mmCIF file of C-alpha atoms in Angstrom:
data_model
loop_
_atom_site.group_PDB
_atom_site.id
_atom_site.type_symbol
_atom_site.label_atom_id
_atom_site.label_comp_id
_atom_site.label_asym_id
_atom_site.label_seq_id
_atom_site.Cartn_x
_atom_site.Cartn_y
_atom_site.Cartn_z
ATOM 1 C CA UNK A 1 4.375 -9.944 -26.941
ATOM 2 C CA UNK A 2 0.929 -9.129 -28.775
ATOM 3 C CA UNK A 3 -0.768 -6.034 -26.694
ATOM 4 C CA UNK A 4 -4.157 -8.546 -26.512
ATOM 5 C CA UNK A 5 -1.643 -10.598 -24.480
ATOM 6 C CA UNK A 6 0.159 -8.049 -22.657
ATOM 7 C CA UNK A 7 -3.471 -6.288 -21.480
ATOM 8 C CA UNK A 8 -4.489 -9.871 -20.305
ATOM 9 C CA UNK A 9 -1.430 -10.308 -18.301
ATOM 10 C CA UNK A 10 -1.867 -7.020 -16.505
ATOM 11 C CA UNK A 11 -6.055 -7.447 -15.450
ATOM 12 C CA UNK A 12 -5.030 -10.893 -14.296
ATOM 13 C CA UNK A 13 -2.224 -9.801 -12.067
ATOM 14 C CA UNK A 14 -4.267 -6.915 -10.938
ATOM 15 C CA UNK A 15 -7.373 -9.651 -10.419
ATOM 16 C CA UNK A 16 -4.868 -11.399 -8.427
ATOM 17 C CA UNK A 17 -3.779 -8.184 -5.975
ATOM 18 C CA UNK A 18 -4.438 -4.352 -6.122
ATOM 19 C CA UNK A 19 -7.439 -4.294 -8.509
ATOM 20 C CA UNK A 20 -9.092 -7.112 -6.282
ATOM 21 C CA UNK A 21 -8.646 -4.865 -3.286
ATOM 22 C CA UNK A 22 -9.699 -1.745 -5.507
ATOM 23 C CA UNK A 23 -13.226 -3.767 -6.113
ATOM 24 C CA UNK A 24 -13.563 -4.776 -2.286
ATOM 25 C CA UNK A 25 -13.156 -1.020 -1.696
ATOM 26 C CA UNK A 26 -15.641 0.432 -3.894
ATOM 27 C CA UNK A 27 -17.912 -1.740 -2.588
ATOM 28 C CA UNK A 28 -16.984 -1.088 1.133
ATOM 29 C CA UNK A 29 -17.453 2.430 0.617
ATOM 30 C CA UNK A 30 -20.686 2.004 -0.898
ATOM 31 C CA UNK A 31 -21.605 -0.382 2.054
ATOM 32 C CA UNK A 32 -20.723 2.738 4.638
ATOM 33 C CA UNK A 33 -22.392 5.604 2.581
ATOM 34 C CA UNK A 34 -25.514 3.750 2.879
ATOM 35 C CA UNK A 35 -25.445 4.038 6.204
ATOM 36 C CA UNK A 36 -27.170 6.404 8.708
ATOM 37 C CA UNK A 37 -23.627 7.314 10.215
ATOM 38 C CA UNK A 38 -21.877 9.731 8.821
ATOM 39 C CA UNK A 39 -18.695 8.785 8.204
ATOM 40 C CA UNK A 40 -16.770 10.139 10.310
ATOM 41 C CA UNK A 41 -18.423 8.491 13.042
ATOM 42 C CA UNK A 42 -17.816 4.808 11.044
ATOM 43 C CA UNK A 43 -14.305 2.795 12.334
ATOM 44 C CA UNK A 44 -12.234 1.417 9.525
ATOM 45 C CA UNK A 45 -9.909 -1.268 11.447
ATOM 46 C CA UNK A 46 -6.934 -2.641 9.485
ATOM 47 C CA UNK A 47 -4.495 -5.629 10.808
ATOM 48 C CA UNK A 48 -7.310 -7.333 12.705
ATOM 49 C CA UNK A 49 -6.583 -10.505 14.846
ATOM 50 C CA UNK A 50 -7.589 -13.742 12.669
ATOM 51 C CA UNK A 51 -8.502 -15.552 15.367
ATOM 52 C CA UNK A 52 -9.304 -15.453 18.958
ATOM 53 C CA UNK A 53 -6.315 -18.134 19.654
ATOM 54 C CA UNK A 54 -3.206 -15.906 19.686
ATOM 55 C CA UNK A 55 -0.864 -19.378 18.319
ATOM 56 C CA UNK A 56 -3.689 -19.624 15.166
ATOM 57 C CA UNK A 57 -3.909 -15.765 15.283
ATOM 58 C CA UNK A 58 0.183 -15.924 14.221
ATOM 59 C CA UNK A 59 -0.417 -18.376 12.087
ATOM 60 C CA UNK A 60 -2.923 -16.981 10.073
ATOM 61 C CA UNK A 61 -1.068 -13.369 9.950
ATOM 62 C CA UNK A 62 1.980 -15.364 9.047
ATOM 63 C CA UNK A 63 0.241 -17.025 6.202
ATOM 64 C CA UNK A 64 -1.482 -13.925 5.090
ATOM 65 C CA UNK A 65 1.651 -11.786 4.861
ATOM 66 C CA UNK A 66 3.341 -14.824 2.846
ATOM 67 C CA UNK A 67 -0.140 -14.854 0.189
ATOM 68 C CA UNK A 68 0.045 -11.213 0.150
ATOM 69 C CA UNK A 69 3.690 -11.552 -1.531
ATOM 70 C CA UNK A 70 2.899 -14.094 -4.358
ATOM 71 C CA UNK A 71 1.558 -11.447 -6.701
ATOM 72 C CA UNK A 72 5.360 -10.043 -6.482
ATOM 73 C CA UNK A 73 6.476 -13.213 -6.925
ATOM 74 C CA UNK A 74 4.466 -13.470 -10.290
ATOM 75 C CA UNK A 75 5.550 -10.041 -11.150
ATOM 76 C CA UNK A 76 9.526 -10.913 -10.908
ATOM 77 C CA UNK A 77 9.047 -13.913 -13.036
ATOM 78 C CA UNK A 78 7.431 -12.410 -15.236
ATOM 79 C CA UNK A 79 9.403 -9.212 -16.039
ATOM 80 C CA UNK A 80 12.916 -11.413 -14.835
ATOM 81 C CA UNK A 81 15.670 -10.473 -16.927
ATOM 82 C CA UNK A 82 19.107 -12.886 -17.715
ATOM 83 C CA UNK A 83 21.083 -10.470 -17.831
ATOM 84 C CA UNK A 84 21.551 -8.423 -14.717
ATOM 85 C CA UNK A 85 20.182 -6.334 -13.090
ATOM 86 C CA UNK A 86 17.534 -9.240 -13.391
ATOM 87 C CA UNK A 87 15.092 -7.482 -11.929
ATOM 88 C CA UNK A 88 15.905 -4.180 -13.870
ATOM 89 C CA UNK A 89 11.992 -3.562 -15.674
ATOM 90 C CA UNK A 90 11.147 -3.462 -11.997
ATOM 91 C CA UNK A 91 13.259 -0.836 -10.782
ATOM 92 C CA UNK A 92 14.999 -2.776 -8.458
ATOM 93 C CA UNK A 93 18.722 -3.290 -8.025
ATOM 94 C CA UNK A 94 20.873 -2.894 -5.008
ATOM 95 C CA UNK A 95 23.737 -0.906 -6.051
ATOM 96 C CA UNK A 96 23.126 1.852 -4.147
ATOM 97 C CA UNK A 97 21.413 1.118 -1.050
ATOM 98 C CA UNK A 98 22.980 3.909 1.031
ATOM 99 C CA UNK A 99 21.364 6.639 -1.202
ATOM 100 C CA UNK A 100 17.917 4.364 -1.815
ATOM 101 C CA UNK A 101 17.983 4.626 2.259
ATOM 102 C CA UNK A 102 18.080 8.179 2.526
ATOM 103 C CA UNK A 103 15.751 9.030 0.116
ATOM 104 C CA UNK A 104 13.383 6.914 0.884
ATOM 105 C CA UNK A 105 13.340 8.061 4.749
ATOM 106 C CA UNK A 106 13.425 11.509 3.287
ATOM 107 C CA UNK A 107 10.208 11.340 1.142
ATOM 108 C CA UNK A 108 8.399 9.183 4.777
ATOM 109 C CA UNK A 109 9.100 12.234 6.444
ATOM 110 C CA UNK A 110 7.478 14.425 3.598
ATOM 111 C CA UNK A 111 4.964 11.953 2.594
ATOM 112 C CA UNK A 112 3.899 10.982 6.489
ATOM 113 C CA UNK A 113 3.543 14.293 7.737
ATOM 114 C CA UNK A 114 1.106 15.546 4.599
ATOM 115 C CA UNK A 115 -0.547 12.381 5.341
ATOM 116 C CA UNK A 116 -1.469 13.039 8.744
ATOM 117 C CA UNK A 117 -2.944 16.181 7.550
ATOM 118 C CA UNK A 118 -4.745 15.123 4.977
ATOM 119 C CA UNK A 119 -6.531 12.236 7.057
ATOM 120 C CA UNK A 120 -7.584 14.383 9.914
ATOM 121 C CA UNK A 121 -8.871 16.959 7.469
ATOM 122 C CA UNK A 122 -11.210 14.171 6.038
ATOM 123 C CA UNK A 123 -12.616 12.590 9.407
ATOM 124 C CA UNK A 124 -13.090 16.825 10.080
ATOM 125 C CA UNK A 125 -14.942 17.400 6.877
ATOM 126 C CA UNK A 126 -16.768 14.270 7.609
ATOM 127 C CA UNK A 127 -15.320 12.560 3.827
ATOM 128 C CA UNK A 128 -13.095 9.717 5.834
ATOM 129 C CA UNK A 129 -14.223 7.381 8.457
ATOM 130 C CA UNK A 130 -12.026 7.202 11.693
ATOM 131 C CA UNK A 131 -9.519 4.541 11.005
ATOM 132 C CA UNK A 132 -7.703 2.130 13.365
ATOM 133 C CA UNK A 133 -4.392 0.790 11.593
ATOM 134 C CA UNK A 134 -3.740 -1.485 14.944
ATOM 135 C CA UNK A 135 -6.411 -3.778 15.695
ATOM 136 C CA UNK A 136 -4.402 -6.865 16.696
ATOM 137 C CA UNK A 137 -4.634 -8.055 20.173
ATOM 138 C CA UNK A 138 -1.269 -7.243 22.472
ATOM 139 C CA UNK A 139 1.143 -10.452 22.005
ATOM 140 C CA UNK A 140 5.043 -11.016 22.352
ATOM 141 C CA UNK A 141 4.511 -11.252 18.271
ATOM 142 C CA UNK A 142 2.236 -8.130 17.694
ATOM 143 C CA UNK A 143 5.177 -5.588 16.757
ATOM 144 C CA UNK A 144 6.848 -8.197 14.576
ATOM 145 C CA UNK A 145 3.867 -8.587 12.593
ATOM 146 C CA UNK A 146 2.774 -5.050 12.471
ATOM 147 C CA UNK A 147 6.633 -4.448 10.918
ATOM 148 C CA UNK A 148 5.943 -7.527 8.518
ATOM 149 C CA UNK A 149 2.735 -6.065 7.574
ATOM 150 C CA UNK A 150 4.082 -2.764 6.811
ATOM 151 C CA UNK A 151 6.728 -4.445 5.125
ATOM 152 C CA UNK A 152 3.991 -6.459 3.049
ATOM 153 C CA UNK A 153 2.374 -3.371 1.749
ATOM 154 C CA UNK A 154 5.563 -1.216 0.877
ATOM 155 C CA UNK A 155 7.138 -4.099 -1.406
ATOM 156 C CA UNK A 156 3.120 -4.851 -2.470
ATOM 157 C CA UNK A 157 2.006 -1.696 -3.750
ATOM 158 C CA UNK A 158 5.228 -0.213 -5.047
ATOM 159 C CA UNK A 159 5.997 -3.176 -6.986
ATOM 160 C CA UNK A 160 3.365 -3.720 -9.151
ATOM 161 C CA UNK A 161 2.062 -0.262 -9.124
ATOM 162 C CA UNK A 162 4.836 1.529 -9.876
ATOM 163 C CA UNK A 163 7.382 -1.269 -11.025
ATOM 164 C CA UNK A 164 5.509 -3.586 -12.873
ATOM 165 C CA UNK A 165 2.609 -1.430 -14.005
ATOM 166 C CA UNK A 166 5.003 1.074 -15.450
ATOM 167 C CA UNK A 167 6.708 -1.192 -17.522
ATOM 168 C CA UNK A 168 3.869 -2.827 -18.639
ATOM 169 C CA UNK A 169 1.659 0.465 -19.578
ATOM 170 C CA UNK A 170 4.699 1.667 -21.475
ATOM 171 C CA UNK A 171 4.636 -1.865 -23.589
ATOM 172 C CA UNK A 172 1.362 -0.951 -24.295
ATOM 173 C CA UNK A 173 1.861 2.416 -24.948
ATOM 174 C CA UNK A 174 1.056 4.587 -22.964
ATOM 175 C CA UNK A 175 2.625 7.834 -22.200
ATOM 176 C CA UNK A 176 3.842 8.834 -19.448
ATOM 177 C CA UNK A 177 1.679 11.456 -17.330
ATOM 178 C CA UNK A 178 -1.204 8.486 -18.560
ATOM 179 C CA UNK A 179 0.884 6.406 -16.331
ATOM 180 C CA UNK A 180 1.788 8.014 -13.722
ATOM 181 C CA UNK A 181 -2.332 9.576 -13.356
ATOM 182 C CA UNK A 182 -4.016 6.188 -13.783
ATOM 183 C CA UNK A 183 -1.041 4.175 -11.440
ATOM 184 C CA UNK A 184 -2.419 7.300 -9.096
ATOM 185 C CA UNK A 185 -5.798 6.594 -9.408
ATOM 186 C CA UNK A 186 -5.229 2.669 -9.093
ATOM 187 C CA UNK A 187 -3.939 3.570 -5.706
ATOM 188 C CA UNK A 188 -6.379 6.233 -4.354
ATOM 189 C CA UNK A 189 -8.936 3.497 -5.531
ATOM 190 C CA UNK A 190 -7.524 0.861 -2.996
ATOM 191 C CA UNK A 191 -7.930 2.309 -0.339
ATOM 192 C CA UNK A 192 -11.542 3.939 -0.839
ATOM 193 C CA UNK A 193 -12.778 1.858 2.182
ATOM 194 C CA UNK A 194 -11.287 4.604 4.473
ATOM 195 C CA UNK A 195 -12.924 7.445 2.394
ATOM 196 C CA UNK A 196 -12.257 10.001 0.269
ATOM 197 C CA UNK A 197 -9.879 11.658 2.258
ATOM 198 C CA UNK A 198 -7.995 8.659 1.906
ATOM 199 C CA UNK A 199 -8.600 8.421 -1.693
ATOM 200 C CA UNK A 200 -6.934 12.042 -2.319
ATOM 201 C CA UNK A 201 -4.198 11.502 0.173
ATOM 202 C CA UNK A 202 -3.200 8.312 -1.934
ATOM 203 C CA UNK A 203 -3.826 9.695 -5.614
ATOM 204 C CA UNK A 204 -1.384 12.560 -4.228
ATOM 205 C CA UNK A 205 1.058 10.448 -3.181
ATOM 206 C CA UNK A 206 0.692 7.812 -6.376
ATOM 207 C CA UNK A 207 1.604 11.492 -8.408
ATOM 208 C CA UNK A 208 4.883 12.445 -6.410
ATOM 209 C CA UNK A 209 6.130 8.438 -6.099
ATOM 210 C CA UNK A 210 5.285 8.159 -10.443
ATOM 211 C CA UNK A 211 6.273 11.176 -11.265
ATOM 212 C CA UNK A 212 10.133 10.528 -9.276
ATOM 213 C CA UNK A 213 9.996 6.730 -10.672
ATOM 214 C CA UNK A 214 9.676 8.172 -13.984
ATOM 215 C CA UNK A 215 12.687 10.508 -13.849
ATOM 216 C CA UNK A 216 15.028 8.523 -12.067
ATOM 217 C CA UNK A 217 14.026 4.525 -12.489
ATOM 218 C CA UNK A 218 14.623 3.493 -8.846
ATOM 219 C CA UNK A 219 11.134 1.860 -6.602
ATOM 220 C CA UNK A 220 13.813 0.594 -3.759
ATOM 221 C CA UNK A 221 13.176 4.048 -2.518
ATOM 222 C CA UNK A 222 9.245 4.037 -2.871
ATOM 223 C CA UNK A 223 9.634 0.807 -0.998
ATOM 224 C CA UNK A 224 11.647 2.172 2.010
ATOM 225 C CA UNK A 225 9.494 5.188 2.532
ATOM 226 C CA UNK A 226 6.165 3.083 2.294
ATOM 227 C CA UNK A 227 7.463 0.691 4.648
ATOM 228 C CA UNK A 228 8.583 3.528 7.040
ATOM 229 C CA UNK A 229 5.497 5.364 6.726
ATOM 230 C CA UNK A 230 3.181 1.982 7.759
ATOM 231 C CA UNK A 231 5.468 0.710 10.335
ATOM 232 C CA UNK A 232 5.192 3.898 11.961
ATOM 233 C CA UNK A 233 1.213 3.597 11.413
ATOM 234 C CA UNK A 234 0.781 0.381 12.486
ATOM 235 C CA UNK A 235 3.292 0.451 15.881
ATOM 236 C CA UNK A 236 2.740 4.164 17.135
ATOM 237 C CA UNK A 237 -0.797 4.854 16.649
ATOM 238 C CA UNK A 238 -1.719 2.932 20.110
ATOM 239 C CA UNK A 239 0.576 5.506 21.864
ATOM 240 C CA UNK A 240 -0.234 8.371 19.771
ATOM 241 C CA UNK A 241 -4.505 7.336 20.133
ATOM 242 C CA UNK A 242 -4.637 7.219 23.314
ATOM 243 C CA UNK A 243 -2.298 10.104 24.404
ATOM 244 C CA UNK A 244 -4.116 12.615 21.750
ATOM 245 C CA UNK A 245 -8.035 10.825 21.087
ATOM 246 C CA UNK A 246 -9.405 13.721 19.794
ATOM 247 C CA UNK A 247 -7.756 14.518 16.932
ATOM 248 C CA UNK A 248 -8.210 10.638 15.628
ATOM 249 C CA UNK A 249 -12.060 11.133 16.625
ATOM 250 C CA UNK A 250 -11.687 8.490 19.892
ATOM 251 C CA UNK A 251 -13.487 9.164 22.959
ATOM 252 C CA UNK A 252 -11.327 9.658 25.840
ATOM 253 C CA UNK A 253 -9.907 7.461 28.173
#
């Protein structure tokens, strides 16, 4: 494929997902800067209710989660292979799903523990606002979601930042630490809204998760740890805010 083609192909899948959401971000951070809080003293709520009618509220997360995914859907056509493993330029395969397991939960346990860190090291230094990863109203459906949303952005991300954007950089060209630094940066970039704490946290963890994709080929396990490391986000941090509200910058109860 000519690399005039293959360059178009990857700005309109990123159009379509992460660089969309890297755009929104710049210009959310912008939006808080110019503001007379500092911000640390700003909110940044993620998973908010859709509605204020919990059966259109489902709906709406329901259809939002399915959206989310279509951008992997493009991303597995177009990188399909016919000869298996079909999905092979990706990363993905399932031949070893004990080990992808393991590793995965191993590198949540590094990656969510440094992450904690780094985040309330930025609402301390005043370079991250105070973020709330569970705004959703309390329904029989809220964990479900919460688990599909965490779900949404493990398979989201590490697909077509590290599965798809690898292979297509290296059509291109690219070399490899050019890869792995600028999937980094596409990722710290994305989630900007939060701050810059966020935006280091992320570019370190882009590093580690393209720098292991590049030695051993395998995103199942970038997938499992990402989803681990948001579920556990998402679900505990009503437990974890309220019992401990001063280290996530919350008045107390």
């Amino acid at each position: 494929m000519p690399r005039r083609r293959l360059g178009t192909e990857v700005l309109i899948v990123l159009g379509l997902s992460l660089g969309a959401s890297a755009a929104y971000s710049i210009v959310s951070l912008a939006n808080k800067l110019t503001r007379e809080q500092a911000l640390s003293q700003q909110t940044t709520s993620i998973n908010n209710s859709l509605s204020d009618r919990p059966v259109f509220d489902l709906v709406y997360q329901l259809m939002a989660v399915f959206f989310d995914l279509v951008p992997v859907a493009l991303v597995a056509f177009l990188l399909w292979q016919t000869t298996r493993p079909h999905l092979g330029r990706l990363g993905i395969d399932f031949t070893r799903p004990g080990r992808d397991a393991i590793t995965g939960l191993g590198l949540a346990l590094v990656i969510g523990a440094g992450g904690i860190l780094v985040y309330l090291g930025g609402v301390a230094l005043n370079v991250n606002t105070t973020v709330n990863p569970s705004a959703l109203d309390t329904y029989w459906w809220t964990v479900p979601v919460l688990i599909m949303r965490a779900i949404d952005a493990g398979v989201t991300e590490e697909v077509i930042v590290i599965g798809y954007l690898f292979a297509r950089l290296r059509d291109l060209g690219w070399g490899r630490w050019q890869i792995i630094i600028g999937t980094a940066l596409l990722r710290g970039t994305y989630h900007l809204y939060q701050g810059f704490g966020a935006f280091v946290g992320n570019v370190i963890m882009g590093l580690l998760f393209g720098w292991l994709y590049s030695r051993h080929g395998r995103v199942l396990p970038l997938v499992i740890a990402h989803v681990i490391i948001d579920a556990a986000i998402f679900v505990g941090y009503p437990w974890a805010a309220a019992t401990f509200p001063e280290l996530f910058g919350l008045p107390e109860p």
